[in-house]
Coordinates of C-alpha atoms in Angstrom, one line a residue:
M1 CA 63.9 30.8 77.6
A2 CA 62.7 27.4 77.4
A3 CA 59.3 28.5 78.9
R4 CA 58.9 31.1 76.3
R5 CA 59.9 28.8 73.5
R6 CA 57.6 26.2 75.0
D7 CA 55.0 28.7 75.2
R8 CA 55.3 29.9 71.5
R9 CA 55.1 26.2 70.4
N10 CA 51.9 26.1 72.3
S11 CA 50.6 29.1 70.9
E12 CA 51.6 28.0 67.2
S13 CA 49.8 24.7 68.1
T14 CA 46.7 26.5 69.4
T15 CA 46.7 28.8 66.3
K16 CA 47.1 25.7 63.9
K17 CA 44.2 24.2 65.8
V18 CA 41.9 27.2 65.8
D19 CA 43.0 27.5 61.9
S20 CA 42.0 24.0 61.0
S21 CA 38.9 24.2 63.0
I22 CA 37.7 27.1 61.0
L23 CA 38.7 25.5 57.8
T24 CA 36.8 22.4 58.8
S25 CA 33.7 24.5 59.8
S26 CA 33.9 26.4 56.5
N27 CA 34.2 23.2 54.3
H28 CA 31.0 21.8 56.3
V29 CA 29.2 25.1 55.7
A30 CA 30.5 25.0 51.9
A31 CA 29.3 21.5 51.7
K32 CA 25.9 22.0 53.0
S33 CA 25.4 25.0 50.7
F34 CA 26.2 22.8 47.7
V35 CA 24.0 20.1 48.6
S36 CA 21.1 22.6 49.1
F37 CA 21.8 24.1 45.7
N38 CA 21.7 20.6 44.0
H39 CA 18.4 20.0 45.7
I40 CA 16.8 23.1 44.4
L41 CA 18.1 22.4 40.9
L42 CA 16.8 18.8 41.1
I43 CA 13.3 20.3 42.3
L44 CA 13.5 23.0 39.5
F45 CA 14.1 20.0 36.8
I46 CA 11.2 17.9 38.1
L47 CA 8.8 20.8 38.3
L48 CA 10.0 21.8 34.7
S49 CA 9.5 18.3 33.2
I50 CA 6.1 17.9 34.8
F51 CA 5.2 21.4 33.3
L52 CA 6.5 20.4 29.7
V53 CA 4.8 16.9 29.7
Y54 CA 1.4 18.6 30.9
H55 CA 1.6 21.5 28.5
Y56 CA 2.8 19.3 25.5
R57 CA 0.7 16.1 26.1
P58 CA -1.5 16.4 23.1
S59 CA 1.3 16.2 21.0
L60 CA 3.4 13.5 23.0
T61 CA 0.8 11.1 23.9
V62 CA -0.2 8.5 21.7
R63 CA -3.8 7.0 22.3
E64 CA -3.4 3.3 21.8
L65 CA -6.0 1.4 20.0
P66 CA -7.8 -1.2 22.3
E67 CA -7.3 -4.5 21.6
D68 CA -11.1 -5.5 21.0
L69 CA -11.7 -2.2 18.8
S70 CA -11.4 -1.7 14.9
V71 CA -9.9 0.9 13.3
H72 CA -13.2 2.6 12.9
D73 CA -14.2 2.0 16.3
G74 CA -11.0 3.3 17.6
G75 CA -11.3 6.6 15.9
F76 CA -8.4 6.2 13.6
V77 CA -10.2 6.9 10.3
K78 CA -10.1 10.5 10.2
T79 CA -8.9 13.8 8.3
K80 CA -6.4 14.8 11.4
I81 CA -3.8 12.4 11.8
S82 CA -0.2 12.4 13.1
P83 CA 3.2 10.7 12.3
Q84 CA 3.0 9.5 16.1
E85 CA -0.4 8.0 15.7
I86 CA 0.5 5.9 12.5
L87 CA 3.9 4.8 14.1
S88 CA 2.0 3.4 17.0
E89 CA -0.7 1.6 15.3
H90 CA 0.2 0.8 12.0
S91 CA 1.8 -2.7 12.6
R92 CA -1.5 -3.9 14.6
D93 CA -3.0 -6.7 12.9
S94 CA -6.6 -6.8 12.2
I95 CA -8.4 -7.9 15.4
N96 CA -10.2 -10.7 13.3
T97 CA -8.3 -12.1 10.3
T98 CA -11.1 -14.1 9.3
K99 CA -14.0 -11.7 9.6
R100 CA -15.0 -9.8 6.3
S101 CA -16.0 -6.2 6.2
F102 CA -16.2 -5.9 2.7
V103 CA -18.7 -8.4 1.5
N104 CA -18.0 -8.3 -2.3
H105 CA -15.1 -10.0 -3.9
V106 CA -11.7 -9.0 -3.2
L107 CA -8.6 -9.7 -5.4
A108 CA -5.2 -9.3 -3.7
Y109 CA -2.1 -9.2 -6.1
V110 CA 1.2 -10.6 -4.9
T111 CA 4.7 -10.4 -6.3
P112 CA 7.6 -12.4 -6.4
W113 CA 9.9 -9.8 -5.6
N114 CA 8.1 -8.9 -2.5
S115 CA 8.0 -11.9 0.0
L116 CA 5.7 -9.8 2.4
G117 CA 2.8 -10.2 0.0
Y118 CA 3.1 -13.9 0.3
E119 CA 2.7 -13.6 3.9
M120 CA -0.2 -11.2 3.8
A121 CA -1.9 -13.5 1.5
E122 CA -1.6 -16.5 3.9
K123 CA -2.4 -14.3 7.3
F124 CA -5.5 -12.6 5.8
A125 CA -6.7 -15.3 3.3
S126 CA -10.2 -15.3 4.5
K127 CA -10.4 -11.3 3.6
F128 CA -9.7 -12.2 -0.1
T129 CA -12.1 -14.1 -2.4
H130 CA -9.2 -14.4 -5.2
V131 CA -5.4 -14.3 -5.0
S132 CA -3.3 -13.6 -8.1
P133 CA 0.4 -14.0 -7.9
V134 CA 2.3 -12.2 -10.7
W135 CA 4.2 -15.1 -12.0
Y136 CA 3.6 -15.8 -15.7
D137 CA 4.5 -14.4 -19.3
L138 CA 3.4 -15.7 -22.5
K139 CA 5.6 -15.2 -25.4
S140 CA 6.7 -16.1 -29.0
E141 CA 9.5 -17.3 -30.6
G142 CA 8.5 -17.1 -34.4
K143 CA 5.5 -19.1 -34.3
K144 CA 6.4 -20.9 -31.1
L145 CA 4.7 -20.1 -28.0
V146 CA 6.7 -20.1 -24.7
L147 CA 5.1 -19.6 -21.1
E148 CA 7.6 -18.2 -19.0
G149 CA 7.2 -18.4 -15.2
R150 CA 6.4 -21.9 -13.8
H151 CA 9.6 -21.8 -11.7
N152 CA 7.8 -19.0 -9.7
A153 CA 4.9 -21.4 -8.7
D154 CA 4.7 -22.6 -5.1
S155 CA 2.1 -25.3 -4.7
G156 CA 2.8 -25.3 -0.8
W157 CA 1.9 -21.8 -0.3
I158 CA -1.3 -22.4 -2.8
S159 CA -2.3 -25.2 -0.4
K160 CA -1.8 -22.9 2.5
I161 CA -4.0 -19.9 0.9
R162 CA -6.9 -22.4 0.2
A163 CA -6.8 -24.0 3.6
N164 CA -6.7 -20.9 5.5
G165 CA -9.6 -19.0 3.6
G166 CA -10.7 -21.0 0.6
S167 CA -9.6 -18.1 -2.0
L168 CA -9.5 -18.8 -5.7
V169 CA -5.7 -18.8 -6.7
L170 CA -5.5 -17.3 -10.3
P171 CA -2.0 -16.3 -11.5
R172 CA -1.5 -13.3 -13.7
V173 CA -0.4 -14.1 -17.2
V174 CA 0.8 -11.2 -19.1
L175 CA 0.4 -11.5 -23.0
E176 CA 4.0 -10.6 -24.7
V177 CA 3.1 -12.1 -28.1
F178 CA 3.5 -9.2 -30.4
S179 CA 3.0 -10.6 -33.9
P180 CA -0.2 -9.5 -35.3
E181 CA -0.4 -13.3 -36.8
F182 CA -1.5 -14.7 -33.3
L183 CA -4.7 -12.8 -33.2
L184 CA -5.2 -12.8 -37.0
K185 CA -5.1 -16.4 -37.6
K186 CA -7.5 -18.9 -35.7
Q187 CA -5.2 -21.7 -35.4
L188 CA -2.6 -19.5 -33.6
R189 CA -5.3 -18.1 -31.3
S190 CA -6.2 -21.4 -30.2
N191 CA -2.8 -22.6 -29.7
M192 CA -2.3 -19.5 -27.3
I193 CA -5.6 -20.4 -25.2
K194 CA -4.5 -24.1 -25.4
V195 CA -1.3 -23.4 -23.7
I196 CA -3.2 -21.3 -20.9
V197 CA -5.7 -23.9 -20.3
N198 CA -3.2 -26.7 -20.1
E199 CA -1.3 -24.8 -17.5
C200 CA -4.2 -24.2 -15.2
K201 CA -5.0 -27.9 -15.5
D202 CA -1.4 -29.0 -14.9
M203 CA -0.9 -26.6 -11.8
G204 CA -4.3 -27.1 -10.3
Y205 CA -5.1 -23.3 -10.6
D206 CA -8.7 -21.9 -10.7
G207 CA -7.9 -19.9 -13.7
I208 CA -6.1 -16.7 -14.7
V209 CA -5.8 -12.9 -14.4
L210 CA -5.0 -11.9 -18.1
E211 CA -3.2 -8.6 -18.8
S212 CA -3.1 -8.0 -22.7
W213 CA -4.7 -4.6 -23.2
S214 CA -1.7 -2.3 -22.1
R215 CA 0.6 -4.4 -24.4
W216 CA -1.8 -4.2 -27.3
T217 CA -1.9 -0.3 -26.7
A218 CA 1.7 -0.1 -26.8
Y219 CA 2.0 -2.1 -29.8
D220 CA -0.8 0.0 -31.6
V221 CA -2.9 -3.1 -32.2
L222 CA -6.0 -1.6 -30.9
S223 CA -6.0 1.5 -33.4
D224 CA -6.8 -0.8 -36.1
T225 CA -10.6 -2.0 -36.2
T226 CA -10.1 -5.5 -37.4
M227 CA -7.2 -5.9 -35.1
R228 CA -9.4 -4.6 -32.2
N229 CA -12.1 -6.9 -33.2
K230 CA -9.7 -9.9 -33.2
A231 CA -8.5 -9.2 -29.8
L232 CA -11.8 -9.1 -28.3
Q233 CA -12.5 -12.2 -30.1
F234 CA -9.8 -13.9 -28.6
I235 CA -10.5 -12.8 -24.9
N236 CA -14.2 -14.0 -25.8
Q237 CA -12.7 -17.5 -26.9
L238 CA -10.3 -17.8 -23.9
G239 CA -13.2 -17.3 -21.4
K240 CA -15.4 -20.0 -23.1
A241 CA -12.5 -22.3 -23.0
L242 CA -11.9 -21.9 -19.4
H243 CA -15.2 -22.0 -18.5
S244 CA -16.0 -25.3 -20.6
E245 CA -13.2 -27.2 -19.0
K246 CA -14.5 -30.3 -17.6
N247 CA -11.4 -32.0 -16.1
T248 CA -11.1 -29.7 -12.9
A249 CA -12.8 -29.6 -9.5
R250 CA -14.5 -26.3 -10.4
R251 CA -15.0 -23.9 -13.3
L252 CA -12.0 -22.1 -14.5
N253 CA -12.0 -18.3 -14.1
L254 CA -10.9 -15.6 -16.2
I255 CA -10.3 -12.0 -14.6
Y256 CA -9.1 -9.3 -17.2
V257 CA -7.2 -6.4 -16.5
I258 CA -8.4 -3.1 -18.1
P259 CA -6.8 0.4 -17.8
A260 CA -8.7 3.3 -16.5
P261 CA -10.6 5.4 -19.4
S262 CA -8.4 8.1 -20.2
S263 CA -11.3 10.6 -20.6
Q264 CA -14.8 10.7 -21.2
D265 CA -14.0 11.2 -25.1
L266 CA -13.0 7.9 -25.4
K267 CA -9.9 7.0 -28.0
D268 CA -9.0 3.6 -29.7
H269 CA -6.9 2.4 -26.8
D270 CA -9.5 2.8 -24.3
F271 CA -11.7 -0.2 -22.9
G272 CA -15.1 1.3 -23.0
P273 CA -18.7 0.2 -22.0
D274 CA -19.3 -1.5 -25.4
D275 CA -16.1 -3.8 -24.7
L276 CA -17.5 -4.4 -21.1
Q277 CA -20.7 -5.2 -22.4
K278 CA -19.2 -7.4 -25.1
L279 CA -17.2 -9.6 -22.8
G280 CA -19.7 -9.3 -19.7
D281 CA -21.0 -12.8 -20.1
V282 CA -17.6 -14.6 -20.5
V283 CA -15.3 -12.8 -18.3
D284 CA -15.7 -13.5 -14.5
G285 CA -14.1 -10.1 -13.8
F286 CA -12.3 -6.8 -14.8
S287 CA -9.3 -5.6 -12.8
L288 CA -9.7 -2.0 -13.3
M289 CA -6.4 0.1 -12.7
T290 CA -7.6 3.2 -10.8
Y291 CA -4.4 4.2 -9.7
D292 CA -1.3 5.8 -11.1
F293 CA -3.2 9.0 -12.2
S294 CA -0.4 11.1 -11.3
S295 CA 3.7 10.8 -11.9
S296 CA 6.9 12.4 -11.4
L297 CA 6.3 14.4 -14.4
S298 CA 3.2 15.6 -12.8
P299 CA 3.2 15.2 -9.3
G300 CA -0.1 14.7 -7.4
P301 CA -2.5 12.2 -5.6
N302 CA -2.4 8.7 -6.7
A303 CA -6.0 8.1 -7.4
P304 CA -8.3 11.0 -6.8
L305 CA -11.7 9.9 -5.6
I306 CA -13.7 12.2 -8.1
W307 CA -11.4 10.4 -11.0
I308 CA -12.3 7.1 -9.8
R309 CA -16.2 8.0 -9.7
S310 CA -15.9 9.2 -13.2
C311 CA -14.3 5.8 -14.5
L312 CA -17.2 3.9 -13.2
Q313 CA -19.8 6.3 -14.5
I314 CA -18.1 6.0 -17.9
L315 CA -17.9 2.2 -17.8
L316 CA -21.5 1.6 -16.5
G317 CA -23.3 4.5 -17.2
N318 CA -24.1 7.9 -15.1
N319 CA -27.4 7.0 -13.9
D320 CA -29.1 4.5 -11.4
N321 CA -30.2 2.3 -14.2
Y322 CA -26.5 0.6 -14.7
D323 CA -26.2 -3.0 -14.8
A324 CA -25.8 -4.5 -11.4
N325 CA -24.3 -7.7 -12.5
L326 CA -21.6 -5.9 -14.6
A327 CA -20.9 -3.4 -11.8
S328 CA -20.1 -6.5 -9.4
K329 CA -17.6 -7.9 -11.9
I330 CA -15.5 -4.7 -11.8
F331 CA -12.8 -5.1 -9.4
L332 CA -12.0 -1.6 -8.7
G333 CA -8.3 -0.8 -8.2
I334 CA -6.9 -0.1 -4.7
N335 CA -3.2 0.9 -4.6
F336 CA -1.1 -0.3 -1.4
Y337 CA 1.7 2.0 -2.4
G338 CA 2.3 5.6 -2.8
N339 CA 4.7 8.1 -4.4
D340 CA 7.2 10.2 -3.2
F341 CA 7.6 12.9 -5.6
V342 CA 10.4 15.8 -5.9
I343 CA 8.7 19.0 -6.2
S344 CA 11.6 21.4 -6.4
E345 CA 12.1 23.1 -9.9
G346 CA 15.1 22.1 -11.8
S347 CA 15.9 18.9 -9.5
T348 CA 17.1 16.1 -11.8
N349 CA 15.9 13.6 -9.1
R350 CA 12.0 13.3 -9.5
G351 CA 11.2 10.8 -6.9
G352 CA 9.1 7.6 -7.3
T353 CA 7.4 4.8 -5.8
I354 CA 7.4 4.3 -2.1
L355 CA 6.2 0.8 0.0
G356 CA 5.0 0.9 3.5
R357 CA 8.4 0.4 4.9
D358 CA 9.8 3.6 3.0
Y359 CA 6.6 5.3 4.4
I360 CA 7.4 4.8 8.0
S361 CA 11.0 5.6 7.7
L362 CA 10.0 8.9 6.2
L363 CA 7.5 9.2 9.2
E364 CA 10.3 8.4 11.8
K365 CA 12.9 10.6 10.3
H366 CA 11.0 14.0 9.4
Q367 CA 7.6 13.9 11.6
P368 CA 5.9 15.7 9.0
T369 CA 2.6 17.6 9.2
F370 CA 0.0 15.8 7.2
Q371 CA -2.6 17.7 5.0
W372 CA -5.9 16.7 3.7
E373 CA -6.6 17.3 0.3
K374 CA -10.3 17.6 -0.3
K375 CA -10.7 17.7 -3.9
S376 CA -8.8 14.1 -4.4
S377 CA -9.7 13.0 -0.9
E378 CA -6.2 12.0 -0.1
H379 CA -3.5 12.8 2.9
F380 CA -0.2 14.3 1.6
F381 CA 2.8 15.9 3.5
I382 CA 5.9 18.1 2.3
Y383 CA 9.2 17.4 3.7
S384 CA 12.9 18.7 2.5
H385 CA 16.0 16.8 2.0
D386 CA 19.3 17.5 0.2
N387 CA 17.8 21.1 -0.7
D388 CA 14.9 19.3 -2.7
R389 CA 11.3 19.7 -1.4
H390 CA 9.2 16.3 -1.6
A391 CA 5.5 15.7 -1.8
V392 CA 4.5 12.4 -0.5
F393 CA 1.4 10.7 -1.4
Y394 CA 0.5 7.4 0.3
P395 CA -2.9 5.6 1.3
T396 CA -4.3 6.5 4.9
L397 CA -7.0 4.6 6.7
L398 CA -9.5 7.4 5.6
S399 CA -8.4 7.6 1.9
M400 CA -9.0 3.8 1.6
S401 CA -12.2 3.6 3.6
M402 CA -13.7 6.2 1.3
R403 CA -12.8 4.3 -1.8
L404 CA -14.1 1.3 -0.5
D405 CA -17.4 3.1 0.4
E406 CA -17.6 4.1 -3.5
A407 CA -17.1 0.6 -4.5
R408 CA -19.9 -0.5 -2.1
S409 CA -22.0 2.1 -3.5
W410 CA -22.0 0.5 -7.1
G411 CA -22.0 -2.9 -5.8
A412 CA -18.3 -3.2 -7.4
S413 CA -15.5 -5.8 -5.9
L414 CA -12.0 -4.7 -5.3
S415 CA -8.4 -5.4 -6.4
I416 CA -5.4 -4.6 -4.4
W417 CA -2.1 -3.8 -5.8
E418 CA -0.3 -5.1 -3.9
I419 CA -0.8 -6.4 -0.7
G420 CA 2.8 -6.8 0.4
Q421 CA 3.3 -2.9 -0.1
G422 CA 0.8 -1.7 2.6
L423 CA 0.4 -1.6 6.1
N424 CA -1.0 -4.3 8.3
Y425 CA -4.0 -2.2 9.8
F426 CA -4.9 -1.7 6.4
F427 CA -6.6 -5.1 6.3
D428 CA -8.8 -4.2 9.1
L429 CA -10.9 -2.4 6.4
L430 CA -11.5 -5.3 4.2

């Protein structure tokens, strides 16, 4: 009996050993199969990744601009552009911050509410012949004149601008004097001129950029022949007073801001070729506002090239015999900002102005497809957000380059509104 029990235990033990051996063997086989399956999956994943990268290489790869090439030489001034390319290249600085590509005058506006403009003016000072900080408003309190804005002035920044590139610094002064008396009465006109000239002397400016035409239009000053003549007379006298000032290191300059003509059929409020001729000898430059062609109520391009050409033809003449000296005094307006219009019918949101940082954000978020609009010579793209369709018009290297070429063809100068609103690589074109 004992032997049989012992044999049974041995048999059970043997059975357990066999079963354990089978289990171990099975686990080993399963483990090997699992590892092999993982290897197969890994190999398939690698092969699929290689295929996708190769197949979609044109859309995923962005060709970087070599450090020693300009945006023109690098092939980035073109109609077919992509968000990836702009995102990769837009922050690149001009390869030479001192070399100028545009030989005529370049006026750069900067504004107190956008500090980036001040930085760009310092960095690219050699690209500009004139810099205009938007600082002053000339107002009236009864018959008393008040010049507001000196608190904006930054003498240290002015010194840096002059040291970096030798640009003339001409703060903008907006004429907010609405009483007709200040134009009709000689003494009051003289008082306005004296206030402006004294500020230039006291602060060491090189002159001013004056904006008054848009204000005179808004207050219906220009529809009256007498008032219109007095307005032109005031500009004439101001220019002469600035030029004749002897107590400065160099002659004080006057640049006058003018709106783009509304049409070939000029209205009373339009600044036309006769006005240009009358002021041509006493004004050093005319900052022509060739932008804001479209609005949220009528969405479209910012400044169609055909419209810009038409404005120059109206002011200078539609032939080859135009006055080259006057043409050089026209500072053709170039916008560094854009517009994001809402184009969905019935939407209460109409969109508005966008700056460079807003534009870059839209490209990162929506990765849109660009379209080139031949008639206006501008790029744009469409995107959707919150059930609204948007159309975005913002300058590109090609649209800017074509406008600079147009200015060159007339021998005209440039004015940029405003340099803190653009992208770094725009300056490579200047």
